[in-house]
């Protein structure tokens, strides 16, 4: 029996109030262990797409399935269960500022009943070790740098033991010297076989870590290809123009 | 001008004033606590747009803010009694002040909750937290910290407005002073004395709340 894709999006459309069409007939499937990087100019709908997959935006039409289970009907509880399976890392980290590092990580697993207290603390410590922040366990989050906060946010998402993690421009708000530390954590997760969908402008990361590039423009998927092919011989004009602009910008 | 200001008179009235002060403190403390609870509940209903109840909360706030407190006190003390729900002066007073402060705290806390970064709500939901958990564990701890100065303001008003309760015979500080004045006509001494007492308790309350604020905001300060 063929395993169904972990995440399957079909015919997804999203229209914002006021009739702005952000996504138009998106079809995308992501297999277990796959790292998909979504590229595209700003306003192309990349972030909207992964926000739809996480249920932060209501969809206008189309279907999103996780492990073959459809989310049609969209009941609040169904969404909650869905979100337990798909984690999300935000551009602005969105750590809970009133809690220290370890409480940020253990809050959700404890409340959702995924883990018991000692397990949650142990798991949090293991994850902090993984991202190189074991010493910061009891620090208030405001005392950490952006790069450190984003690594904590990754731990927080991982603590729920999600089947996939969505990254929404995780390094865009960071000072340049902190981008590397976050990307190296992400690369490590990719190597460990964590399923990831990642919206980013980090071409280096896209080239080296992605299994597949999805290029979007104007709310549509223009091209899907493995990174070697996408970066050396893009099929569509629009991808080529995008890559030209980026390479001229980076010199 | 042959009015002789008499410190010994104030000294002699101290036991009565302390009795009144005690009632003022108890009424105010209870009312402040209840008004914060009412504020938290109604603000949450408003912020989460809970059907029907959100509108009820909005109507309640509007009603309280648009009518004089003294009218509300009379309504509860005399009005409810005529309907057969008679409350003692003390509890009528606590109820009136709690509802009054609760309306203002609803707006204060609503402001605090809307100041909570929208991204935190998304983060909480993306982690599978229920709205009630988001409210209790994220939004309220952050939002309440933000509106501590506004809550203090309302608490001070509740405390000072407890003097209206003399109108329904609650033996609080102002009532005691009026009582003494009616007997001895020592108006200047009595009103100066209770004025100073109110001033001191408001100062103490403000200092305590400011300490609390500094303590609660410590984790937010970048090192």
GROMACS .gro file of C-alpha atoms in nm:
model
  474
    1UNK     CA    1   0.000   0.000   0.000
    2UNK     CA    2   0.130   0.343  -0.090
    3UNK     CA    3   0.150   0.579   0.203
    4UNK     CA    4  -0.052   0.895   0.154
    5UNK     CA    5   0.147   1.219   0.162
    6UNK     CA    6   0.180   1.365   0.511
    7UNK     CA    7   0.029   1.695   0.404
    8UNK     CA    8  -0.185   1.730   0.098
    9UNK     CA    9  -0.330   2.059  -0.021
   10UNK     CA   10  -0.568   2.051  -0.314
   11UNK     CA   11  -0.747   2.329  -0.496
   12UNK     CA   12  -0.682   2.572  -0.213
   13UNK     CA   13  -0.808   2.925  -0.265
   14UNK     CA   14  -0.793   3.210  -0.021
   15UNK     CA   15  -0.960   3.542  -0.067
   16UNK     CA   16  -0.922   3.816   0.190
   17UNK     CA   17  -1.206   4.048   0.271
   18UNK     CA   18  -1.221   4.309   0.004
   19UNK     CA   19  -1.179   4.049  -0.267
   20UNK     CA   20  -0.800   4.031  -0.270
   21UNK     CA   21  -0.711   3.687  -0.394
   22UNK     CA   22  -0.405   3.569  -0.203
   23UNK     CA   23  -0.403   3.207  -0.313
   24UNK     CA   24  -0.540   3.062  -0.631
   25UNK     CA   25  -0.589   2.687  -0.678
   26UNK     CA   26  -0.287   2.568  -0.482
   27UNK     CA   27  -0.200   2.199  -0.508
   28UNK     CA   28   0.087   2.078  -0.296
   29UNK     CA   29   0.178   1.755  -0.131
   30UNK     CA   30   0.455   1.699   0.116
   31UNK     CA   31   0.586   1.355   0.202
   32UNK     CA   32   0.709   1.236   0.538
   33UNK     CA   33   1.066   1.351   0.597
   34UNK     CA   34   1.062   1.592   0.308
   35UNK     CA   35   1.199   1.946   0.332
   36UNK     CA   36   1.007   2.183   0.109
   37UNK     CA   37   1.125   2.541   0.070
   38UNK     CA   38   0.879   2.794  -0.065
   39UNK     CA   39   1.036   3.084  -0.250
   40UNK     CA   40   0.882   3.381  -0.420
   41UNK     CA   41   0.862   3.759  -0.423
   42UNK     CA   42   0.686   3.932  -0.136
   43UNK     CA   43   0.311   3.934  -0.173
   44UNK     CA   44   0.319   3.607  -0.363
   45UNK     CA   45   0.114   3.424  -0.098
   46UNK     CA   46   0.392   3.212   0.058
   47UNK     CA   47   0.314   3.307   0.414
   48UNK     CA   48  -0.060   3.292   0.356
   49UNK     CA   49  -0.022   2.936   0.228
   50UNK     CA   50   0.152   2.806   0.536
   51UNK     CA   51  -0.076   3.006   0.762
   52UNK     CA   52  -0.367   2.830   0.593
   53UNK     CA   53  -0.199   2.494   0.648
   54UNK     CA   54  -0.172   2.580   1.019
   55UNK     CA   55  -0.532   2.702   1.032
   56UNK     CA   56  -0.442   3.058   1.121
   57UNK     CA   57  -0.631   3.174   0.813
   58UNK     CA   58  -0.971   3.048   0.709
   59UNK     CA   59  -0.963   2.904   0.362
   60UNK     CA   60  -1.210   3.015   0.096
   61UNK     CA   61  -1.224   2.682  -0.085
   62UNK     CA   62  -1.019   2.371  -0.137
   63UNK     CA   63  -0.900   2.101   0.095
   64UNK     CA   64  -0.612   2.043   0.335
   65UNK     CA   65  -0.540   1.689   0.448
   66UNK     CA   66  -0.297   1.563   0.707
   67UNK     CA   67  -0.224   1.190   0.679
   68UNK     CA   68  -0.525   1.156   0.455
   69UNK     CA   69  -0.762   1.310   0.710
   70UNK     CA   70  -0.949   1.603   0.565
   71UNK     CA   71  -1.009   1.921   0.756
   72UNK     CA   72  -1.330   1.994   0.573
   73UNK     CA   73  -1.593   2.121   0.811
   74UNK     CA   74  -1.331   2.321   0.995
   75UNK     CA   75  -1.466   2.270   1.346
   76UNK     CA   76  -1.258   2.440   1.613
   77UNK     CA   77  -1.171   2.109   1.779
   78UNK     CA   78  -1.064   1.955   1.450
   79UNK     CA   79  -0.835   2.248   1.393
   80UNK     CA   80  -0.690   2.214   1.739
   81UNK     CA   81  -0.611   1.847   1.678
   82UNK     CA   82  -0.464   1.941   1.344
   83UNK     CA   83  -0.244   2.206   1.499
   84UNK     CA   84  -0.116   1.948   1.745
   85UNK     CA   85   0.026   1.763   1.446
   86UNK     CA   86   0.169   2.060   1.260
   87UNK     CA   87   0.396   2.302   1.447
   88UNK     CA   88   0.474   2.655   1.344
   89UNK     CA   89   0.770   2.890   1.384
   90UNK     CA   90   0.703   3.259   1.329
   91UNK     CA   91   0.908   3.544   1.191
   92UNK     CA   92   0.892   3.736   1.520
   93UNK     CA   93   0.947   3.430   1.743
   94UNK     CA   94   0.630   3.512   1.942
   95UNK     CA   95   0.769   3.371   2.265
   96UNK     CA   96   0.555   3.428   2.573
   97UNK     CA   97   0.733   3.725   2.735
   98UNK     CA   98   0.608   3.664   3.090
   99UNK     CA   99   0.746   3.310   3.108
  100UNK     CA  100   1.106   3.194   3.131
  101UNK     CA  101   1.267   2.979   2.866
  102UNK     CA  102   1.171   2.637   2.993
  103UNK     CA  103   0.812   2.737   3.073
  104UNK     CA  104   0.772   2.867   2.720
  105UNK     CA  105   0.861   2.520   2.597
  106UNK     CA  106   0.660   2.314   2.847
  107UNK     CA  107   0.342   2.526   2.854
  108UNK     CA  108   0.167   2.374   2.554
  109UNK     CA  109   0.265   2.006   2.600
  110UNK     CA  110   0.139   2.023   2.960
  111UNK     CA  111  -0.188   2.197   2.872
  112UNK     CA  112  -0.263   1.978   2.574
  113UNK     CA  113  -0.191   1.672   2.785
  114UNK     CA  114   0.077   1.553   2.543
  115UNK     CA  115   0.335   1.508   2.819
  116UNK     CA  116   0.350   1.479   3.196
  117UNK     CA  117   0.534   1.739   3.402
  118UNK     CA  118   0.869   1.558   3.442
  119UNK     CA  119   0.861   1.428   3.086
  120UNK     CA  120   0.791   1.777   2.955
  121UNK     CA  121   1.078   1.927   3.153
  122UNK     CA  122   1.313   1.648   3.044
  123UNK     CA  123   1.209   1.686   2.682
  124UNK     CA  124   1.254   2.064   2.702
  125UNK     CA  125   1.605   2.017   2.843
  126UNK     CA  126   1.689   1.773   2.566
  127UNK     CA  127   1.569   2.021   2.303
  128UNK     CA  128   1.758   2.310   2.463
  129UNK     CA  129   2.069   2.094   2.453
  130UNK     CA  130   2.002   2.028   2.085
  131UNK     CA  131   1.991   2.399   1.999
  132UNK     CA  132   2.285   2.483   2.226
  133UNK     CA  133   2.092   2.680   2.488
  134UNK     CA  134   2.092   2.442   2.783
  135UNK     CA  135   2.241   2.713   3.006
  136UNK     CA  136   1.948   2.950   2.942
  137UNK     CA  137   1.681   2.724   3.090
  138UNK     CA  138   1.570   2.973   3.357
  139UNK     CA  139   1.640   3.298   3.176
  140UNK     CA  140   1.357   3.541   3.104
  141UNK     CA  141   1.308   3.547   2.727
  142UNK     CA  142   1.356   3.925   2.709
  143UNK     CA  143   1.720   3.877   2.810
  144UNK     CA  144   1.796   3.663   2.502
  145UNK     CA  145   1.910   3.773   2.158
  146UNK     CA  146   1.682   3.734   1.855
  147UNK     CA  147   1.871   3.429   1.734
  148UNK     CA  148   1.845   3.267   2.074
  149UNK     CA  149   1.474   3.349   2.097
  150UNK     CA  150   1.410   3.194   1.757
  151UNK     CA  151   1.596   2.877   1.859
  152UNK     CA  152   1.377   2.863   2.171
  153UNK     CA  153   1.070   2.907   1.949
  154UNK     CA  154   1.186   2.608   1.744
  155UNK     CA  155   1.219   2.405   2.065
  156UNK     CA  156   0.870   2.514   2.165
  157UNK     CA  157   0.726   2.386   1.839
  158UNK     CA  158   0.926   2.061   1.859
  159UNK     CA  159   0.812   1.993   2.215
  160UNK     CA  160   0.462   1.917   2.085
  161UNK     CA  161   0.615   1.635   1.882
  162UNK     CA  162   0.453   1.757   1.561
  163UNK     CA  163   0.459   1.550   1.246
  164UNK     CA  164   0.570   1.852   1.046
  165UNK     CA  165   0.695   2.202   1.120
  166UNK     CA  166   0.608   2.511   0.923
  167UNK     CA  167   0.861   2.796   0.922
  168UNK     CA  168   0.734   3.141   0.829
  169UNK     CA  169   1.042   3.344   0.737
  170UNK     CA  170   1.221   3.238   1.054
  171UNK     CA  171   1.533   3.447   0.994
  172UNK     CA  172   1.385   3.762   0.841
  173UNK     CA  173   1.368   3.956   1.166
  174UNK     CA  174   1.718   3.861   1.276
  175UNK     CA  175   2.038   4.058   1.275
  176UNK     CA  176   2.263   3.914   1.001
  177UNK     CA  177   2.512   3.758   1.241
  178UNK     CA  178   2.236   3.555   1.405
  179UNK     CA  179   2.090   3.405   1.091
  180UNK     CA  180   2.352   3.131   1.081
  181UNK     CA  181   2.277   2.988   1.425
  182UNK     CA  182   1.908   2.949   1.344
  183UNK     CA  183   1.969   2.803   0.999
  184UNK     CA  184   2.213   2.549   1.139
  185UNK     CA  185   1.946   2.428   1.383
  186UNK     CA  186   1.700   2.400   1.095
  187UNK     CA  187   1.954   2.219   0.880
  188UNK     CA  188   2.011   1.974   1.162
  189UNK     CA  189   1.639   1.906   1.189
  190UNK     CA  190   1.623   1.853   0.816
  191UNK     CA  191   1.908   1.600   0.840
  192UNK     CA  192   1.724   1.421   1.118
  193UNK     CA  193   1.429   1.368   0.889
  194UNK     CA  194   1.185   1.621   1.034
  195UNK     CA  195   0.922   1.712   0.776
  196UNK     CA  196   0.945   2.084   0.708
  197UNK     CA  197   0.778   2.346   0.497
  198UNK     CA  198   0.983   2.658   0.504
  199UNK     CA  199   0.916   3.004   0.367
  200UNK     CA  200   1.247   3.183   0.350
  201UNK     CA  201   1.465   3.421   0.156
  202UNK     CA  202   1.781   3.235   0.251
  203UNK     CA  203   1.892   3.096  -0.083
  204UNK     CA  204   2.192   2.918   0.065
  205UNK     CA  205   1.966   2.724   0.297
  206UNK     CA  206   1.722   2.651   0.015
  207UNK     CA  207   2.002   2.515  -0.204
  208UNK     CA  208   2.162   2.295   0.056
  209UNK     CA  209   1.876   2.176   0.278
  210UNK     CA  210   1.569   2.156   0.056
  211UNK     CA  211   1.450   1.839  -0.114
  212UNK     CA  212   1.221   2.047  -0.327
  213UNK     CA  213   1.173   2.413  -0.412
  214UNK     CA  214   0.824   2.549  -0.461
  215UNK     CA  215   0.827   2.882  -0.639
  216UNK     CA  216   0.520   3.101  -0.597
  217UNK     CA  217   0.411   3.420  -0.762
  218UNK     CA  218   0.082   3.610  -0.745
  219UNK     CA  219  -0.088   3.345  -0.535
  220UNK     CA  220  -0.001   3.056  -0.760
  221UNK     CA  221   0.261   2.784  -0.765
  222UNK     CA  222   0.466   2.862  -1.073
  223UNK     CA  223   0.726   2.591  -1.052
  224UNK     CA  224   0.824   2.292  -0.841
  225UNK     CA  225   1.168   2.141  -0.879
  226UNK     CA  226   1.461   1.994  -0.686
  227UNK     CA  227   1.699   2.273  -0.579
  228UNK     CA  228   1.983   2.175  -0.819
  229UNK     CA  229   1.746   2.204  -1.111
  230UNK     CA  230   1.563   2.513  -0.987
  231UNK     CA  231   1.875   2.716  -0.925
  232UNK     CA  232   2.066   2.609  -1.237
  233UNK     CA  233   1.795   2.567  -1.496
  234UNK     CA  234   1.460   2.714  -1.389
  235UNK     CA  235   1.180   2.637  -1.628
  236UNK     CA  236   0.961   2.942  -1.613
  237UNK     CA  237   1.048   3.300  -1.700
  238UNK     CA  238   0.917   3.423  -1.372
  239UNK     CA  239   1.150   3.200  -1.170
  240UNK     CA  240   1.441   3.306  -1.385
  241UNK     CA  241   1.364   3.674  -1.334
  242UNK     CA  242   1.335   3.616  -0.959
  243UNK     CA  243   1.670   3.439  -0.947
  244UNK     CA  244   1.835   3.706  -1.162
  245UNK     CA  245   1.713   3.979  -0.930
  246UNK     CA  246   1.838   3.795  -0.627
  247UNK     CA  247   2.180   3.713  -0.770
  248UNK     CA  248   2.235   4.070  -0.891
  249UNK     CA  249   2.135   4.190  -0.546
  250UNK     CA  250   2.380   3.956  -0.375
  251UNK     CA  251   2.654   4.045  -0.625
  252UNK     CA  252  -1.345   8.492   6.316
  253UNK     CA  253  -1.360   8.346   6.659
  254UNK     CA  254  -1.351   7.982   6.549
  255UNK     CA  255  -1.086   7.806   6.759
  256UNK     CA  256  -0.925   7.512   6.582
  257UNK     CA  257  -0.896   7.231   6.832
  258UNK     CA  258  -0.647   6.948   6.793
  259UNK     CA  259  -0.761   6.787   7.117
  260UNK     CA  260  -1.107   6.756   6.961
  261UNK     CA  261  -0.966   6.546   6.674
  262UNK     CA  262  -0.772   6.342   6.926
  263UNK     CA  263  -1.090   6.277   7.122
  264UNK     CA  264  -1.272   6.167   6.807
  265UNK     CA  265  -1.003   5.916   6.714
  266UNK     CA  266  -1.180   5.602   6.840
  267UNK     CA  267  -1.490   5.689   6.633
  268UNK     CA  268  -1.276   5.772   6.330
  269UNK     CA  269  -1.091   5.442   6.358
  270UNK     CA  270  -1.424   5.254   6.363
  271UNK     CA  271  -1.523   5.441   6.046
  272UNK     CA  272  -1.186   5.384   5.886
  273UNK     CA  273  -1.218   5.013   5.948
  274UNK     CA  274  -1.555   4.998   5.767
  275UNK     CA  275  -1.417   5.211   5.483
  276UNK     CA  276  -1.122   4.976   5.442
  277UNK     CA  277  -1.333   4.660   5.448
  278UNK     CA  278  -1.594   4.794   5.205
  279UNK     CA  279  -1.323   4.924   4.971
  280UNK     CA  280  -1.113   4.610   4.982
  281UNK     CA  281  -1.410   4.384   4.904
  282UNK     CA  282  -1.533   4.618   4.629
  283UNK     CA  283  -1.190   4.646   4.468
  284UNK     CA  284  -1.149   4.268   4.463
  285UNK     CA  285  -1.497   4.211   4.319
  286UNK     CA  286  -1.456   4.494   4.067
  287UNK     CA  287  -1.136   4.337   3.931
  288UNK     CA  288  -1.308   3.998   3.902
  289UNK     CA  289  -1.606   4.155   3.723
  290UNK     CA  290  -1.365   4.344   3.499
  291UNK     CA  291  -1.170   4.031   3.405
  292UNK     CA  292  -1.486   3.835   3.322
  293UNK     CA  293  -1.660   4.111   3.125
  294UNK     CA  294  -1.345   4.218   2.940
  295UNK     CA  295  -1.281   3.856   2.838
  296UNK     CA  296  -1.638   3.822   2.711
  297UNK     CA  297  -1.589   4.141   2.510
  298UNK     CA  298  -1.247   4.055   2.368
  299UNK     CA  299  -1.349   3.704   2.262
  300UNK     CA  300  -1.677   3.830   2.117
  301UNK     CA  301  -1.877   3.569   2.309
  302UNK     CA  302  -2.223   3.575   2.151
  303UNK     CA  303  -2.497   3.753   2.355
  304UNK     CA  304  -2.283   3.782   2.670
  305UNK     CA  305  -2.047   4.025   2.499
  306UNK     CA  306  -2.339   4.258   2.428
  307UNK     CA  307  -2.470   4.217   2.783
  308UNK     CA  308  -2.129   4.321   2.915
  309UNK     CA  309  -2.119   4.619   2.679
  310UNK     CA  310  -2.467   4.729   2.791
  311UNK     CA  311  -2.373   4.695   3.157
  312UNK     CA  312  -2.063   4.911   3.112
  313UNK     CA  313  -2.263   5.170   2.923
  314UNK     CA  314  -2.536   5.181   3.187
  315UNK     CA  315  -2.295   5.220   3.480
  316UNK     CA  316  -2.087   5.485   3.312
  317UNK     CA  317  -2.391   5.688   3.210
  318UNK     CA  318  -2.562   5.710   3.548
  319UNK     CA  319  -2.448   5.875   3.872
  320UNK     CA  320  -2.302   5.645   4.134
  321UNK     CA  321  -2.532   5.789   4.399
  322UNK     CA  322  -2.834   5.691   4.189
  323UNK     CA  323  -2.694   5.339   4.155
  324UNK     CA  324  -2.643   5.317   4.532
  325UNK     CA  325  -3.000   5.434   4.601
  326UNK     CA  326  -3.136   5.200   4.336
  327UNK     CA  327  -2.968   4.901   4.495
  328UNK     CA  328  -3.044   4.996   4.857
  329UNK     CA  329  -3.400   5.130   4.824
  330UNK     CA  330  -3.505   5.004   4.481
  331UNK     CA  331  -3.417   4.639   4.533
  332UNK     CA  332  -3.568   4.647   4.882
  333UNK     CA  333  -3.903   4.750   4.738
  334UNK     CA  334  -3.879   4.450   4.504
  335UNK     CA  335  -3.821   4.225   4.804
  336UNK     CA  336  -3.444   4.178   4.757
  337UNK     CA  337  -3.345   4.398   5.046
  338UNK     CA  338  -2.973   4.404   5.124
  339UNK     CA  339  -2.810   4.561   5.430
  340UNK     CA  340  -2.646   4.898   5.382
  341UNK     CA  341  -2.305   4.735   5.399
  342UNK     CA  342  -2.374   4.479   5.125
  343UNK     CA  343  -2.569   4.727   4.913
  344UNK     CA  344  -2.261   4.944   4.928
  345UNK     CA  345  -2.023   4.664   4.837
  346UNK     CA  346  -2.250   4.561   4.549
  347UNK     CA  347  -2.287   4.916   4.415
  348UNK     CA  348  -1.915   4.994   4.435
  349UNK     CA  349  -1.821   4.657   4.285
  350UNK     CA  350  -2.054   4.706   3.989
  351UNK     CA  351  -1.935   5.062   3.946
  352UNK     CA  352  -1.565   4.973   3.959
  353UNK     CA  353  -1.630   4.658   3.756
  354UNK     CA  354  -1.760   4.864   3.464
  355UNK     CA  355  -1.452   5.082   3.460
  356UNK     CA  356  -1.224   4.782   3.505
  357UNK     CA  357  -1.394   4.610   3.212
  358UNK     CA  358  -1.274   4.893   2.992
  359UNK     CA  359  -0.932   4.904   3.161
  360UNK     CA  360  -0.874   4.532   3.116
  361UNK     CA  361  -1.019   4.529   2.766
  362UNK     CA  362  -0.753   4.785   2.680
  363UNK     CA  363  -0.486   4.568   2.840
  364UNK     CA  364  -0.599   4.256   2.656
  365UNK     CA  365  -0.604   4.431   2.319
  366UNK     CA  366  -0.250   4.550   2.384
  367UNK     CA  367  -0.131   4.187   2.389
  368UNK     CA  368   0.061   4.114   2.068
  369UNK     CA  369  -0.163   3.935   1.817
  370UNK     CA  370   0.130   3.709   1.731
  371UNK     CA  371   0.114   3.554   2.078
  372UNK     CA  372  -0.244   3.446   2.017
  373UNK     CA  373  -0.143   3.284   1.690
  374UNK     CA  374   0.153   3.119   1.859
  375UNK     CA  375  -0.071   2.985   2.135
  376UNK     CA  376  -0.331   2.856   1.890
  377UNK     CA  377  -0.064   2.706   1.665
  378UNK     CA  378   0.055   2.511   1.970
  379UNK     CA  379  -0.293   2.369   2.013
  380UNK     CA  380  -0.387   2.572   2.322
  381UNK     CA  381  -0.758   2.625   2.377
  382UNK     CA  382  -0.886   2.984   2.379
  383UNK     CA  383  -0.951   2.959   2.754
  384UNK     CA  384  -0.592   2.848   2.813
  385UNK     CA  385  -0.463   3.126   2.593
  386UNK     CA  386  -0.670   3.371   2.796
  387UNK     CA  387  -0.566   3.239   3.135
  388UNK     CA  388  -0.201   3.157   3.070
  389UNK     CA  389  -0.097   3.418   2.815
  390UNK     CA  390  -0.338   3.706   2.755
  391UNK     CA  391  -0.441   3.786   3.114
  392UNK     CA  392  -0.093   3.762   3.270
  393UNK     CA  393   0.039   4.000   3.006
  394UNK     CA  394  -0.268   4.221   2.963
  395UNK     CA  395  -0.323   4.271   3.337
  396UNK     CA  396   0.036   4.384   3.381
  397UNK     CA  397  -0.018   4.642   3.109
  398UNK     CA  398  -0.326   4.790   3.274
  399UNK     CA  399  -0.206   4.799   3.636
  400UNK     CA  400  -0.190   5.183   3.638
  401UNK     CA  401  -0.549   5.203   3.510
  402UNK     CA  402  -0.664   4.942   3.763
  403UNK     CA  403  -0.499   5.142   4.040
  404UNK     CA  404  -0.679   5.453   3.922
  405UNK     CA  405  -1.015   5.278   3.945
  406UNK     CA  406  -0.927   5.122   4.281
  407UNK     CA  407  -0.849   5.469   4.421
  408UNK     CA  408  -1.182   5.595   4.288
  409UNK     CA  409  -1.367   5.303   4.447
  410UNK     CA  410  -1.201   5.378   4.778
  411UNK     CA  411  -1.286   5.749   4.765
  412UNK     CA  412  -1.638   5.683   4.641
  413UNK     CA  413  -1.703   5.464   4.943
  414UNK     CA  414  -1.778   5.796   5.115
  415UNK     CA  415  -2.107   5.809   4.918
  416UNK     CA  416  -2.222   5.519   5.132
  417UNK     CA  417  -2.285   5.758   5.420
  418UNK     CA  418  -2.604   5.844   5.226
  419UNK     CA  419  -2.747   5.499   5.302
  420UNK     CA  420  -2.622   5.495   5.659
  421UNK     CA  421  -2.314   5.279   5.630
  422UNK     CA  422  -2.096   5.381   5.926
  423UNK     CA  423  -1.781   5.442   5.724
  424UNK     CA  424  -1.534   5.725   5.769
  425UNK     CA  425  -1.740   6.008   5.616
  426UNK     CA  426  -2.054   5.893   5.798
  427UNK     CA  427  -1.869   5.904   6.129
  428UNK     CA  428  -1.740   6.252   6.057
  429UNK     CA  429  -2.087   6.379   5.961
  430UNK     CA  430  -2.224   6.223   6.276
  431UNK     CA  431  -1.970   6.402   6.495
  432UNK     CA  432  -2.026   6.728   6.310
  433UNK     CA  433  -2.400   6.701   6.366
  434UNK     CA  434  -2.336   6.673   6.740
  435UNK     CA  435  -2.052   6.919   6.791
  436UNK     CA  436  -2.035   7.142   6.481
  437UNK     CA  437  -1.659   7.089   6.465
  438UNK     CA  438  -1.670   7.093   6.083
  439UNK     CA  439  -1.317   7.211   6.013
  440UNK     CA  440  -1.152   6.957   6.245
  441UNK     CA  441  -1.356   6.662   6.129
  442UNK     CA  442  -1.334   6.717   5.754
  443UNK     CA  443  -0.966   6.802   5.772
  444UNK     CA  444  -0.907   6.485   5.971
  445UNK     CA  445  -1.091   6.252   5.733
  446UNK     CA  446  -0.940   6.429   5.433
  447UNK     CA  447  -0.595   6.350   5.566
  448UNK     CA  448  -0.694   5.991   5.644
  449UNK     CA  449  -0.820   5.938   5.286
  450UNK     CA  450  -0.501   6.096   5.154
  451UNK     CA  451  -0.283   5.862   5.358
  452UNK     CA  452  -0.465   5.542   5.258
  453UNK     CA  453  -0.462   5.638   4.890
  454UNK     CA  454  -0.087   5.706   4.915
  455UNK     CA  455  -0.031   5.369   5.081
  456UNK     CA  456  -0.241   5.190   4.819
  457UNK     CA  457  -0.058   5.364   4.532
  458UNK     CA  458   0.283   5.282   4.673
  459UNK     CA  459   0.190   4.917   4.725
  460UNK     CA  460   0.055   4.885   4.369
  461UNK     CA  461   0.361   5.057   4.222
  462UNK     CA  462   0.587   4.811   4.404
  463UNK     CA  463   0.376   4.526   4.270
  464UNK     CA  464   0.402   4.666   3.918
  465UNK     CA  465   0.781   4.690   3.933
  466UNK     CA  466   0.800   4.335   4.064
  467UNK     CA  467   0.565   4.195   3.798
  468UNK     CA  468   0.734   4.376   3.512
  469UNK     CA  469   1.083   4.261   3.605
  470UNK     CA  470   1.089   3.968   3.357
  471UNK     CA  471   1.003   4.205   3.070
  472UNK     CA  472   1.309   4.422   3.116
  473UNK     CA  473   1.594   4.337   2.887
  474UNK     CA  474   1.911   4.266   3.078
   0.00000   0.00000   0.00000
